[in-house]
XYZ file of N, CA and C in Angstrom:
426
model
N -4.731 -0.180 5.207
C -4.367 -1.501 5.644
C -4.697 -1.642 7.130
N -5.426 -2.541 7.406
C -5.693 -2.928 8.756
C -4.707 -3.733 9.436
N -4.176 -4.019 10.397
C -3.027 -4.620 10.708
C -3.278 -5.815 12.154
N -5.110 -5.554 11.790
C -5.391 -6.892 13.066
C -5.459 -8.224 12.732
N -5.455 -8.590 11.461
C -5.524 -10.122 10.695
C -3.747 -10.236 10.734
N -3.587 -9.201 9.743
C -2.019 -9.450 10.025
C -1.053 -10.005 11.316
N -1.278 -9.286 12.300
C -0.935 -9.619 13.408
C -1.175 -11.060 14.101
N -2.517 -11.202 13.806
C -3.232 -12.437 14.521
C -2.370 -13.657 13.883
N -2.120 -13.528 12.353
C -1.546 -14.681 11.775
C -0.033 -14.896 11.825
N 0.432 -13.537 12.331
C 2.135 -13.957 12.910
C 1.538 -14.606 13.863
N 0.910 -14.361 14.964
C 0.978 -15.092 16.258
C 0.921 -16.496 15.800
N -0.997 -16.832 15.243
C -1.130 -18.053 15.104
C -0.423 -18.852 14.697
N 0.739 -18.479 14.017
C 1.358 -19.178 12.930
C 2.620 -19.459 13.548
N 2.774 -18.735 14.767
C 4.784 -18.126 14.907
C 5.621 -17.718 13.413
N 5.126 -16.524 12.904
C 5.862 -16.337 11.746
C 6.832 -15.375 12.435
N 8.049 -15.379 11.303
C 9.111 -14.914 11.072
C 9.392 -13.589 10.722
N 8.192 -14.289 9.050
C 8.165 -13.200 8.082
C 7.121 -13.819 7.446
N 5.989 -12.812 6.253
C 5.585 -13.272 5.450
C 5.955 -12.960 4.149
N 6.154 -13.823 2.969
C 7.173 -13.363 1.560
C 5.832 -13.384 0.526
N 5.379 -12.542 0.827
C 4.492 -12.234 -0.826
C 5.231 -11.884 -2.223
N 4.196 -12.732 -3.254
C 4.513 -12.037 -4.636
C 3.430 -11.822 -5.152
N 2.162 -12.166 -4.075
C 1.447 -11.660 -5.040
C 0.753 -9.759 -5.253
N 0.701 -9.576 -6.477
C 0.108 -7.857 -6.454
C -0.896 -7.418 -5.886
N -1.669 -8.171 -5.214
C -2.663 -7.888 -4.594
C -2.425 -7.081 -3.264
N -1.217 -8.464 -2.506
C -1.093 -8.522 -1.040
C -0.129 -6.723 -1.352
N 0.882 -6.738 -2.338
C 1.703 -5.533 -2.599
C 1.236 -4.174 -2.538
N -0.348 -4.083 -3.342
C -0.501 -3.025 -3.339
C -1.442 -2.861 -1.763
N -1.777 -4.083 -1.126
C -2.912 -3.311 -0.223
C -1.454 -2.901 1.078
N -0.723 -3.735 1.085
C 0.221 -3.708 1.888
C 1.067 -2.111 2.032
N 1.709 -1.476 0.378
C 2.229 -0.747 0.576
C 2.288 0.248 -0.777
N 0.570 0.151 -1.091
C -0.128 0.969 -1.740
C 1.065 1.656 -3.074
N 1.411 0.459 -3.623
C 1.955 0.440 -4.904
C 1.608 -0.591 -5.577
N 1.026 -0.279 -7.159
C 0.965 -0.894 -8.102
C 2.392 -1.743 -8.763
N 2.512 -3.434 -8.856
C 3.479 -3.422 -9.636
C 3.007 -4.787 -10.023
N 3.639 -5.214 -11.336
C 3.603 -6.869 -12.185
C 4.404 -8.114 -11.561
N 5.446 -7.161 -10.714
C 6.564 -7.799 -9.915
C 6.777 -7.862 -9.117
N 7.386 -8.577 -7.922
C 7.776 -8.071 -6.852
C 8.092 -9.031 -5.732
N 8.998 -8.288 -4.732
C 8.177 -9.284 -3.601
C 8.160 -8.535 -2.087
N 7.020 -8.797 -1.509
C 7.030 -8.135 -0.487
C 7.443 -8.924 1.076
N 8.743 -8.300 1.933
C 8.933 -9.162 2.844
C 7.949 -8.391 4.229
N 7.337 -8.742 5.313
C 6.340 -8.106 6.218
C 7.120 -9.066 7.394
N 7.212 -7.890 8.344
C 7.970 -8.474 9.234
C 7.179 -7.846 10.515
N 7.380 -8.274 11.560
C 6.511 -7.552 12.948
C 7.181 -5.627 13.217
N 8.216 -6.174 13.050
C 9.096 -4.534 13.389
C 9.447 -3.733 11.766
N 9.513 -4.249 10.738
C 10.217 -3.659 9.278
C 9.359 -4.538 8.525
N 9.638 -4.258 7.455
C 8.717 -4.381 6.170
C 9.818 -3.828 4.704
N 10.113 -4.583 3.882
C 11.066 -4.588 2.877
C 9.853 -4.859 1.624
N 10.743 -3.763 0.607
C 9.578 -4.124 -0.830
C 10.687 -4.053 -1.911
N 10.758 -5.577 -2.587
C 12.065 -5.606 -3.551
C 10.985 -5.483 -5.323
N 11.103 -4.738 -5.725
C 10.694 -4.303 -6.948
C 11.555 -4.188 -8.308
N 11.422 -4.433 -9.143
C 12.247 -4.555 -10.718
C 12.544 -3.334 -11.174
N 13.154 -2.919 -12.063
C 13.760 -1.511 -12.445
C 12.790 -0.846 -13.026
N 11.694 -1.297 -13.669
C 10.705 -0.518 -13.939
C 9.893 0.009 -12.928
N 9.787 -0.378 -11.688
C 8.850 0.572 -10.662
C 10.013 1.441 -9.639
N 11.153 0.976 -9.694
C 11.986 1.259 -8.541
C 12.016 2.637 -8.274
N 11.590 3.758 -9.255
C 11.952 5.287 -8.722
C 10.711 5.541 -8.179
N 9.662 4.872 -8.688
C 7.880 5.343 -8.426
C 7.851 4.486 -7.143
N 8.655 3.796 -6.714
C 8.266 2.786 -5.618
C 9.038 3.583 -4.336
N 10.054 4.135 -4.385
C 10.548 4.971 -3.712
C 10.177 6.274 -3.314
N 9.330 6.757 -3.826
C 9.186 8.051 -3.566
C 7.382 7.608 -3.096
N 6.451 6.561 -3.679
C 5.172 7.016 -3.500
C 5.189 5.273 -2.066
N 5.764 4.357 -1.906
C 5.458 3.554 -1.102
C 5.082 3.565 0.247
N 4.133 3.375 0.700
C 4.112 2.894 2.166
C 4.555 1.752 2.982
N 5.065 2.131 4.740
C 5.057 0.958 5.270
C 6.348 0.042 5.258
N 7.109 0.516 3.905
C 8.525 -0.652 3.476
C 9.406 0.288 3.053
N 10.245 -0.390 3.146
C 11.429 -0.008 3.181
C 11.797 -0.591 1.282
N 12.285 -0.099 0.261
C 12.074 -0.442 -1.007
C 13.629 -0.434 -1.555
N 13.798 -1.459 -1.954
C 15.169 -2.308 -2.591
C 15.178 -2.408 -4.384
N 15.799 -2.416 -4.892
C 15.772 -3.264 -6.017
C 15.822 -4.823 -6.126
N 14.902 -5.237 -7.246
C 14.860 -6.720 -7.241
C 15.936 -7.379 -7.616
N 16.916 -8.044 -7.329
C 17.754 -9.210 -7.886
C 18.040 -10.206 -7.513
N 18.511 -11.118 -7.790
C 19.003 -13.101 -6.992
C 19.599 -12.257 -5.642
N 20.619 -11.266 -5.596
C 21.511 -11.211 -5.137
C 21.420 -10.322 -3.944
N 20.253 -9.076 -4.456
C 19.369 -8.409 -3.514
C 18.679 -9.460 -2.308
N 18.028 -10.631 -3.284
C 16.979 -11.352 -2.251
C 17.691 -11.869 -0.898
N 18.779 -12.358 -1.884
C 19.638 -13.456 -1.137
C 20.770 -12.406 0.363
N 21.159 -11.039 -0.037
C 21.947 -10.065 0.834
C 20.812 -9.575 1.717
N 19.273 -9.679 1.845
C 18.554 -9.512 2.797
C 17.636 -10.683 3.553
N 17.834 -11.901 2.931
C 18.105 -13.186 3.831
C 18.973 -13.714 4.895
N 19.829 -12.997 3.996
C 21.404 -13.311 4.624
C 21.255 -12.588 5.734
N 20.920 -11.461 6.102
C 21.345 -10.492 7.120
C 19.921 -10.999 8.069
N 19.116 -12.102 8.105
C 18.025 -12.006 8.980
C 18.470 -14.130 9.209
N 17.456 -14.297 10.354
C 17.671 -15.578 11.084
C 16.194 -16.579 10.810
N 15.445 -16.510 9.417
C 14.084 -16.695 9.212
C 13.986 -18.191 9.949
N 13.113 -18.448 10.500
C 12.377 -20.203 10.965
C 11.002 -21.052 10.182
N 10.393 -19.412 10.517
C 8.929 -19.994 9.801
C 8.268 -18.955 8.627
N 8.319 -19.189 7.816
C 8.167 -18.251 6.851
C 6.613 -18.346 6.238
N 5.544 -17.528 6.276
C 4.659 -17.546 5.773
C 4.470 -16.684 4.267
N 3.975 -18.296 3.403
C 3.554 -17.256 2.136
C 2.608 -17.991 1.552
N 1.979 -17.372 0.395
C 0.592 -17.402 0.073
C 0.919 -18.165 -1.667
N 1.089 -19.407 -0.816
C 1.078 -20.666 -2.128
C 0.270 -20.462 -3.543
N -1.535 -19.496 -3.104
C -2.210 -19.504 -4.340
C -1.628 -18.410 -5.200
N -0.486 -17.344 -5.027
C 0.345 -16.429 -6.099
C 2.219 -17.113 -6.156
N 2.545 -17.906 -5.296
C 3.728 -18.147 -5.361
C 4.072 -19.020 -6.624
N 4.911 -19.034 -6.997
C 5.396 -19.981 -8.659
C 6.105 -20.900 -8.014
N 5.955 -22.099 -8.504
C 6.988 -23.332 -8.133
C 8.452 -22.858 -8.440
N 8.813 -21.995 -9.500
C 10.052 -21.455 -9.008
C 10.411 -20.639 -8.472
N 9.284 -20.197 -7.832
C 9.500 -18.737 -6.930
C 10.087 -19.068 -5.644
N 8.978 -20.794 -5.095
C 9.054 -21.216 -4.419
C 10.741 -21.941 -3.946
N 11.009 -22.472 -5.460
C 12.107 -22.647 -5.131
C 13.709 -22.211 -4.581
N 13.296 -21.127 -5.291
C 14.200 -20.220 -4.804
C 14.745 -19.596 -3.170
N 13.461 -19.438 -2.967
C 13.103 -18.820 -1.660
C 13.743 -20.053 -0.647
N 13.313 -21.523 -0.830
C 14.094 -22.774 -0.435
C 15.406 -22.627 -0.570
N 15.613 -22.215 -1.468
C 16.959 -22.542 -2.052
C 17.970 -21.323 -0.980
N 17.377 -20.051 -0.607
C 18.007 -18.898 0.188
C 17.869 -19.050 1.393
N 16.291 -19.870 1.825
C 16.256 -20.070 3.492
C 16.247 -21.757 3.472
N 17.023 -22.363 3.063
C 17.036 -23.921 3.410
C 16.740 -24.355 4.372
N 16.892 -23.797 5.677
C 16.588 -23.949 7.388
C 15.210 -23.486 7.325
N 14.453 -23.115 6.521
C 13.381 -22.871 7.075
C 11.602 -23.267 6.858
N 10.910 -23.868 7.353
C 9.761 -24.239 7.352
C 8.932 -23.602 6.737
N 7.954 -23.473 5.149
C 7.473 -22.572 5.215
C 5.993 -22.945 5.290
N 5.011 -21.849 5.537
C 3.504 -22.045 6.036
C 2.688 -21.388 5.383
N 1.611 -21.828 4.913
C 0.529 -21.230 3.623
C -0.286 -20.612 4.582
N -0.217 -19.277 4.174
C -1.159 -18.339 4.887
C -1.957 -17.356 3.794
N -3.342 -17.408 4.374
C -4.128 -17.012 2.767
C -3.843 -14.910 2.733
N -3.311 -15.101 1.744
C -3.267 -13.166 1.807
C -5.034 -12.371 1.689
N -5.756 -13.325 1.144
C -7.229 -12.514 1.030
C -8.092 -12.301 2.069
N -7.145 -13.520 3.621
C -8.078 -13.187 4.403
C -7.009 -12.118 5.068
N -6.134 -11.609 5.020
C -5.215 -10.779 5.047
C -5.515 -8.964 5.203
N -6.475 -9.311 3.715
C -7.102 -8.281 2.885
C -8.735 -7.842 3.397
N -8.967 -8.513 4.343
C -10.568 -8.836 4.313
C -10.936 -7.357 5.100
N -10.487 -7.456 6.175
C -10.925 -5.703 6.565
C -9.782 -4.836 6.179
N -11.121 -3.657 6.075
C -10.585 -2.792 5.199
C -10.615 -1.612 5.910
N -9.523 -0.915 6.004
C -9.494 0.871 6.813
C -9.925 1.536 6.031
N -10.010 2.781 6.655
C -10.767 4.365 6.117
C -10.852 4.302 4.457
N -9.247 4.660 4.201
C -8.868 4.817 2.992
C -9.452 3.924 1.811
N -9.659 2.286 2.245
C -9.728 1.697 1.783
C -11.902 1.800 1.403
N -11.937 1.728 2.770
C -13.846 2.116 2.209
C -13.794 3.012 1.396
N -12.923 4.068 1.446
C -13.444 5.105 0.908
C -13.243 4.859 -1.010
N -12.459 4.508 -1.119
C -11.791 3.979 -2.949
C -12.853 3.037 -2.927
N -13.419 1.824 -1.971
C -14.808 0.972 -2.383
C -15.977 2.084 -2.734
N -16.266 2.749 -1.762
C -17.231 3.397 -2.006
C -17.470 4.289 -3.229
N -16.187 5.145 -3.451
C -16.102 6.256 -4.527
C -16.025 5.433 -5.947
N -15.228 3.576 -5.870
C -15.670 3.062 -7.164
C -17.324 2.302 -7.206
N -18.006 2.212 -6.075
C -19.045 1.742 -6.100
C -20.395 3.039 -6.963
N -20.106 4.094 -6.300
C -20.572 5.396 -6.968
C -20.308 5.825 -8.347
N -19.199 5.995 -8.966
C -18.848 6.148 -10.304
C -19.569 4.825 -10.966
N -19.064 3.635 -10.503
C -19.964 2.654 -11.227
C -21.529 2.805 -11.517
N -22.444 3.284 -10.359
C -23.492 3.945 -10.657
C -23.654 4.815 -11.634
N -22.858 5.853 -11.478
C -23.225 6.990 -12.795
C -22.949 6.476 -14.392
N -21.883 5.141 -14.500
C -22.210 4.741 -15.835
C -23.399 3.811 -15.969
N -23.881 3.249 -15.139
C -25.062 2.875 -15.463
C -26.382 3.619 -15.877
């Protein structure tokens, strides 16, 4: 994970936080696979609330976050404990009731569509290296 787009778009943006659900932003973020989730990215901490099916694999193999279990009540006891204003999230994976919800926990707060793919766009070491090593295997089945 590169962390210079990231950065640039708290500034540009004055974010808070950004609230992903989508699996994309999850796994490049904190290099776990899951169907669920949501990831909170903050300048200083980073929280990853996950469903009972990933929660022991999410704990022991995650990067970067700090890893919760998913519930109304989870979301809402780590809202609660923070002062959000501007909240950035990525409208093209969010659900209109995902959305709502998230309204419904930060009512005070503004939120701002920030694209996670340009998020994703550079890529560190690790990351060339899984392009490259699937770009190669793809060769040998051809």
């Amino acid at each position: 994970m590169d962390s210079k787009i990231l950065n640039k778009t708290f500034e540009d943006n004055n974010l808070d936080v950004i609230i992903s659900s989508s699996e994309f932003t999850r796994f490049w973020y904190t290099n776990i696979q899951s169907s669920a989730g949501y990831l909170f990215i903050e300048k200083e901490q980073s929280t990853l609330l996950v469903d009972p099916r990933y929660i022991e694999y999410a704990r022991k193999a995650a990067k970067n976050v700090d890893v919760l279990l998913f519930d109304k009540d989870a979301l809402k006891n780590l809202v609660d404990s923070k002062k959000y204003k501007r909240v950035g999230i990525e409208q093209e994976y969010l659900t209109v009731s995902g959305l709502a919800i998230l309204k419904e926990i930060i009512p005070e707060a503004e939120f701002i569509n920030i694209s996670g793919s340009k998020l994703r766009m550079i890529k560190d070491e690790r990351e060339q290296k899984l392009l490259l090593d699937s770009a190669q295997l793809a060769l040998k089945a051809l």
